[in-house]
mmCIF file of C-alpha atoms in Angstrom:
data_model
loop_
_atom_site.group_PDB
_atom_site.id
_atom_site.type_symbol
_atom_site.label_atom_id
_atom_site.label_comp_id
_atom_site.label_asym_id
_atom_site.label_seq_id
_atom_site.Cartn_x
_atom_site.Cartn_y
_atom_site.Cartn_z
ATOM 1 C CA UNK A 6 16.740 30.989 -25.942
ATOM 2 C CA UNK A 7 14.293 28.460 -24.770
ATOM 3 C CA UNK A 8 13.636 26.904 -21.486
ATOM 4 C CA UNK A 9 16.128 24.737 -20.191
ATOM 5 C CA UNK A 10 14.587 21.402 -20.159
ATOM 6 C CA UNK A 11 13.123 19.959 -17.441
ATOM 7 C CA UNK A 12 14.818 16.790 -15.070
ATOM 8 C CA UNK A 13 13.376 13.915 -14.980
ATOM 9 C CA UNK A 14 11.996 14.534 -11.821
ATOM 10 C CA UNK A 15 10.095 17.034 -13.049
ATOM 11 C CA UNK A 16 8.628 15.134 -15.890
ATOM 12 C CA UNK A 17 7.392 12.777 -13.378
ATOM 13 C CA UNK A 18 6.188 15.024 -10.749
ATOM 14 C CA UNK A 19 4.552 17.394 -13.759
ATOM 15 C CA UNK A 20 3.402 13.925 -15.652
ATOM 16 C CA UNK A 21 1.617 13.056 -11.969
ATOM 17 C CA UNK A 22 0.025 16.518 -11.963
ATOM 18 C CA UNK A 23 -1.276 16.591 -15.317
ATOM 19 C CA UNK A 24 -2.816 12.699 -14.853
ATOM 20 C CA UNK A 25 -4.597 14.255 -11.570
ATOM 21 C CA UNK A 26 -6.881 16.272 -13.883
ATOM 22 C CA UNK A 27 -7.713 13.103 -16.228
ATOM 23 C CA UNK A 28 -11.066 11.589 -14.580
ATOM 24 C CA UNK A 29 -10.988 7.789 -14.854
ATOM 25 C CA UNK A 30 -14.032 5.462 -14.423
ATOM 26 C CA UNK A 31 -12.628 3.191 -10.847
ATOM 27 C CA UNK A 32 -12.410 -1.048 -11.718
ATOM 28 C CA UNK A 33 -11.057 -4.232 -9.336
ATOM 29 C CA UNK A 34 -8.809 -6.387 -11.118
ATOM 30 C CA UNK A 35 -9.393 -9.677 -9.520
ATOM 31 C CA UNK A 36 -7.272 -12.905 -9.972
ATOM 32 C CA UNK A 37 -6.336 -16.200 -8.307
ATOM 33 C CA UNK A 38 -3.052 -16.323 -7.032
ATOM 34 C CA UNK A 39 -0.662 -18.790 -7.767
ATOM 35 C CA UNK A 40 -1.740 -20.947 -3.814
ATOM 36 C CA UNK A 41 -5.461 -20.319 -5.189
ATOM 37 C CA UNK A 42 -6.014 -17.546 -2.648
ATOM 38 C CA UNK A 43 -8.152 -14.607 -3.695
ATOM 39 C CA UNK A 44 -6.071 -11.113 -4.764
ATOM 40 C CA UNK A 45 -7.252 -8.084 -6.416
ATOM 41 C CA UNK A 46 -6.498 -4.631 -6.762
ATOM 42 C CA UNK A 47 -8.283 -1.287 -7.796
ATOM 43 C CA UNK A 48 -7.373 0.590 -11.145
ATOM 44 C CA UNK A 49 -7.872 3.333 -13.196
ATOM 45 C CA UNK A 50 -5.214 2.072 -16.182
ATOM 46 C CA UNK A 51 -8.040 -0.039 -17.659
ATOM 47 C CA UNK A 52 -9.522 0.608 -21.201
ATOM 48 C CA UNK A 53 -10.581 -1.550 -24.357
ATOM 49 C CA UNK A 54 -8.158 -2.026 -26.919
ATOM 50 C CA UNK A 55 -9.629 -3.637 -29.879
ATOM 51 C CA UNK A 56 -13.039 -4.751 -30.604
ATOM 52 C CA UNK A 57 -11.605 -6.973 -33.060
ATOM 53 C CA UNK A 58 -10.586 -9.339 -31.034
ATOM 54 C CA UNK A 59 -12.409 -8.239 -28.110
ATOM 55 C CA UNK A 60 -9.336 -7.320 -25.799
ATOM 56 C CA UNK A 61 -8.940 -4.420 -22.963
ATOM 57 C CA UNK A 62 -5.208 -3.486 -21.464
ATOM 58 C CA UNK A 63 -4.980 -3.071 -17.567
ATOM 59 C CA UNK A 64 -1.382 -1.331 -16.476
ATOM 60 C CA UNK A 65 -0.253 -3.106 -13.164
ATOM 61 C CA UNK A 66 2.547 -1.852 -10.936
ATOM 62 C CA UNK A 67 4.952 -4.755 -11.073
ATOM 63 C CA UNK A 68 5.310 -4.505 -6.916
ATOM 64 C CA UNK A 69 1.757 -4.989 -6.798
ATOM 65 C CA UNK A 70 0.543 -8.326 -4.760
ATOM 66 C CA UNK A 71 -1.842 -9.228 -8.246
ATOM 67 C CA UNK A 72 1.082 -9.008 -10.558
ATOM 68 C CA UNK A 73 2.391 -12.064 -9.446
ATOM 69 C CA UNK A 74 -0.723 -13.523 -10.807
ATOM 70 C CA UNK A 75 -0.710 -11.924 -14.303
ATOM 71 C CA UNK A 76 1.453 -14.304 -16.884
ATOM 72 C CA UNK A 77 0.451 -16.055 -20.292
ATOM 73 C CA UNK A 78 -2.999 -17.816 -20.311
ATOM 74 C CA UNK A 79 -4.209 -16.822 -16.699
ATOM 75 C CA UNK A 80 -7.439 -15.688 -16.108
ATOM 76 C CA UNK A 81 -8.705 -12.451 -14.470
ATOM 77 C CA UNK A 82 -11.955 -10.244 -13.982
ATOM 78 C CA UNK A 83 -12.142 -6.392 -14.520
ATOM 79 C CA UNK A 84 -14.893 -5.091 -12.440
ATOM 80 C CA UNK A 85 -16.022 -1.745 -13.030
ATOM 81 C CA UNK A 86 -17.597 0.305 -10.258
ATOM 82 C CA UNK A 87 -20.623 1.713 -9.439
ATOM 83 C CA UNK A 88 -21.278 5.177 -7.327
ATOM 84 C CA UNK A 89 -22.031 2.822 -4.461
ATOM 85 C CA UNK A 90 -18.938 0.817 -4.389
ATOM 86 C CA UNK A 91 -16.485 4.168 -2.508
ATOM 87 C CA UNK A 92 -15.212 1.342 -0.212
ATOM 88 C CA UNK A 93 -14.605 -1.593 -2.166
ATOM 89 C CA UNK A 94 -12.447 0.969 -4.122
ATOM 90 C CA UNK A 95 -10.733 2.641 -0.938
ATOM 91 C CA UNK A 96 -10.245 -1.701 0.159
ATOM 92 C CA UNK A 97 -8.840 -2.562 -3.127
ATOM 93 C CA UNK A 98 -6.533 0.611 -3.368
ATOM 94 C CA UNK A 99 -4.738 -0.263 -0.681
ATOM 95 C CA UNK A 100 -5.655 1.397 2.741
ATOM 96 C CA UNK A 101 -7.181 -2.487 3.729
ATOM 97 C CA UNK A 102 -4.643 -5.497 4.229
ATOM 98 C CA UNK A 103 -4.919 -7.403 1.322
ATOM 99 C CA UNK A 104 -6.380 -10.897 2.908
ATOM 100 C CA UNK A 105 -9.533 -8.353 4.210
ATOM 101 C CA UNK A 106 -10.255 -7.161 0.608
ATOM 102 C CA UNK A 107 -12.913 -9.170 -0.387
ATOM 103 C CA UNK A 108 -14.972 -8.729 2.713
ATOM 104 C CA UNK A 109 -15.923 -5.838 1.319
ATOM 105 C CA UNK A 110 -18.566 -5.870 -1.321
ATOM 106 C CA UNK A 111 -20.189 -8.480 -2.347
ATOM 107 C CA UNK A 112 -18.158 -11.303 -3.786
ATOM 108 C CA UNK A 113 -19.185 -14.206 -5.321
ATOM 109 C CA UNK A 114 -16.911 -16.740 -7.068
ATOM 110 C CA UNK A 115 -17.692 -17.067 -11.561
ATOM 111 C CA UNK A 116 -17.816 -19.681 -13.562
ATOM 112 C CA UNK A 117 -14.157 -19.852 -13.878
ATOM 113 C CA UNK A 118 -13.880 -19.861 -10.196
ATOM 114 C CA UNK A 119 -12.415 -16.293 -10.251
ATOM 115 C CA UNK A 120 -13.708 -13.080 -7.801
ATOM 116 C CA UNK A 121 -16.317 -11.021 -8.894
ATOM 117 C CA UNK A 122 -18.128 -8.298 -7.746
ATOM 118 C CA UNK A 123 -22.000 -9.312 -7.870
ATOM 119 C CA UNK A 124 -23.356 -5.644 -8.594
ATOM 120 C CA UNK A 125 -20.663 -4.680 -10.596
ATOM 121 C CA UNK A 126 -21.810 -2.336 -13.156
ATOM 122 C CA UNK A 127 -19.478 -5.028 -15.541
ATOM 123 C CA UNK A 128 -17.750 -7.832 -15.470
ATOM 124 C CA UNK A 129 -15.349 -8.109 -17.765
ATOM 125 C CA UNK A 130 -13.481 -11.757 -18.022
ATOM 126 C CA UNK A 131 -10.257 -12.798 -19.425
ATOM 127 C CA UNK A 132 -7.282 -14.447 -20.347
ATOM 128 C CA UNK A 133 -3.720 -13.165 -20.066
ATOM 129 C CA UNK A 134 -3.016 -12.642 -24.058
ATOM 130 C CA UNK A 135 0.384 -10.196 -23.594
ATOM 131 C CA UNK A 136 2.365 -8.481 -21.333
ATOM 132 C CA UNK A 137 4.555 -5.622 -21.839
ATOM 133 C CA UNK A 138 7.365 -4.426 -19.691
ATOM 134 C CA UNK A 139 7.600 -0.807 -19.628
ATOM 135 C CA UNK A 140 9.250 0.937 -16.626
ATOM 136 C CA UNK A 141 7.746 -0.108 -13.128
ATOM 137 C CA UNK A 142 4.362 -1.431 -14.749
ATOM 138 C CA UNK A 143 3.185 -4.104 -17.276
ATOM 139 C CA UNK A 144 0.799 -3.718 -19.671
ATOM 140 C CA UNK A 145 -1.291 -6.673 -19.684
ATOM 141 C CA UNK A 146 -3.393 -7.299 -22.494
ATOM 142 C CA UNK A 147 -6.401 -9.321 -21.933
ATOM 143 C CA UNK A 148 -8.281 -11.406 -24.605
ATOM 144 C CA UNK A 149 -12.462 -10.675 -23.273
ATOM 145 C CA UNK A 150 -13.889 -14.368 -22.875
ATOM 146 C CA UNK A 151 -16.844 -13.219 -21.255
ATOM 147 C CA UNK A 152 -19.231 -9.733 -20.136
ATOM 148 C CA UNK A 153 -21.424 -9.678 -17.764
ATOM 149 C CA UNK A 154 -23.422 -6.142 -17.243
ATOM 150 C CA UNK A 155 -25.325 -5.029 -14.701
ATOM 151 C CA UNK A 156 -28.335 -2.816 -14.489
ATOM 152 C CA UNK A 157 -28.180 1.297 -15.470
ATOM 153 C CA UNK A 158 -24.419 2.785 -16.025
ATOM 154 C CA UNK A 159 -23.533 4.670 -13.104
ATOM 155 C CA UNK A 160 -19.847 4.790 -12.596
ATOM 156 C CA UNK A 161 -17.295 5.457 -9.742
ATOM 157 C CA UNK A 162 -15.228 8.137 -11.280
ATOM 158 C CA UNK A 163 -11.719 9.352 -9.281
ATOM 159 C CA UNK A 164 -9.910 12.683 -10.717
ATOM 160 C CA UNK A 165 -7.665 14.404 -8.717
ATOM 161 C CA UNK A 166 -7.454 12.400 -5.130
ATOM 162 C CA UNK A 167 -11.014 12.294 -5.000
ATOM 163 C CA UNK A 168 -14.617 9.926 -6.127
ATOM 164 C CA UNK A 169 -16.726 12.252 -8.192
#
């Protein structure tokens, strides 16, 4: 006799539990929206996917304000934090209203007029390749049109509630 198998809200609270112990490097996806205004958010569901074409994958909660922004052939910046950036991550995660984001940091506008951190430890540009619906997130897959990095790697990391 086994276990009896677990609910489903077990899986997920267990499934949240176990991800707490995974330490993630901290990034702000930054867009345009749709009216041209500036919107962002911070992740940890960012990682390369393929060298081959240079691509990286960025999960997005589809009740997020950015995800609005994220379709077919629109452009976006991954910035990855530094150590220094604790705020810019504690804006972008959501305990600052959304229009006050980008008054934290320093913020400049690219080449293709998107947000970008200016001491980013990377920039990472690109354009909307795929999106995949899987529960309450997409997957969006990004095709890298441009890198921009910064000075020594230093990198926000967040495990378990907490910056390392």
């Amino acid at each position: 006799m086994g276990e009896p198998a677990m609910t489903a809200d077990q899986l997920s609270g267990g499934l949240k539990e176990a991800m707490r112990r995974l330490a993630s490097a901290v990034a702000v996806v930054s867009a345009r929206s749709r009216d041209g205004g500036s919107v962002g958010m911070a992740a940890t569901s960012v990682t390369s996917l393929s060298m081959s074409p240079p691509s990286l994958l960025v999960c997005i909660n589809r009740q997020a304000g950015l995800h609005a922004s994220m379709f077919i052939g629109a452009r976006f910046n991954v910035n990855l934090l530094g150590v220094q950036h604790r705020e810019v991550a504690n804006a972008f995660g959501g305990s600052m209203a959304r229009e006050l984001r980008f008054g934290v940091g320093e913020w400049s506008n690219d080449i293709q007029d998107l947000p970008a951190l200016s001491d980013a430890q990377a920039v990472v540009g690109c354009e909307v390749d795929r999106i995949v619906t899987y529960g309450t997130h997409s997957i969006v897959i990004g095709a890298v049109r441009e890198v921009r990095v910064c000075g020594e790697c230093h990198p926000l990391i967040y495990q378990d509630g907490r910056y390392l």
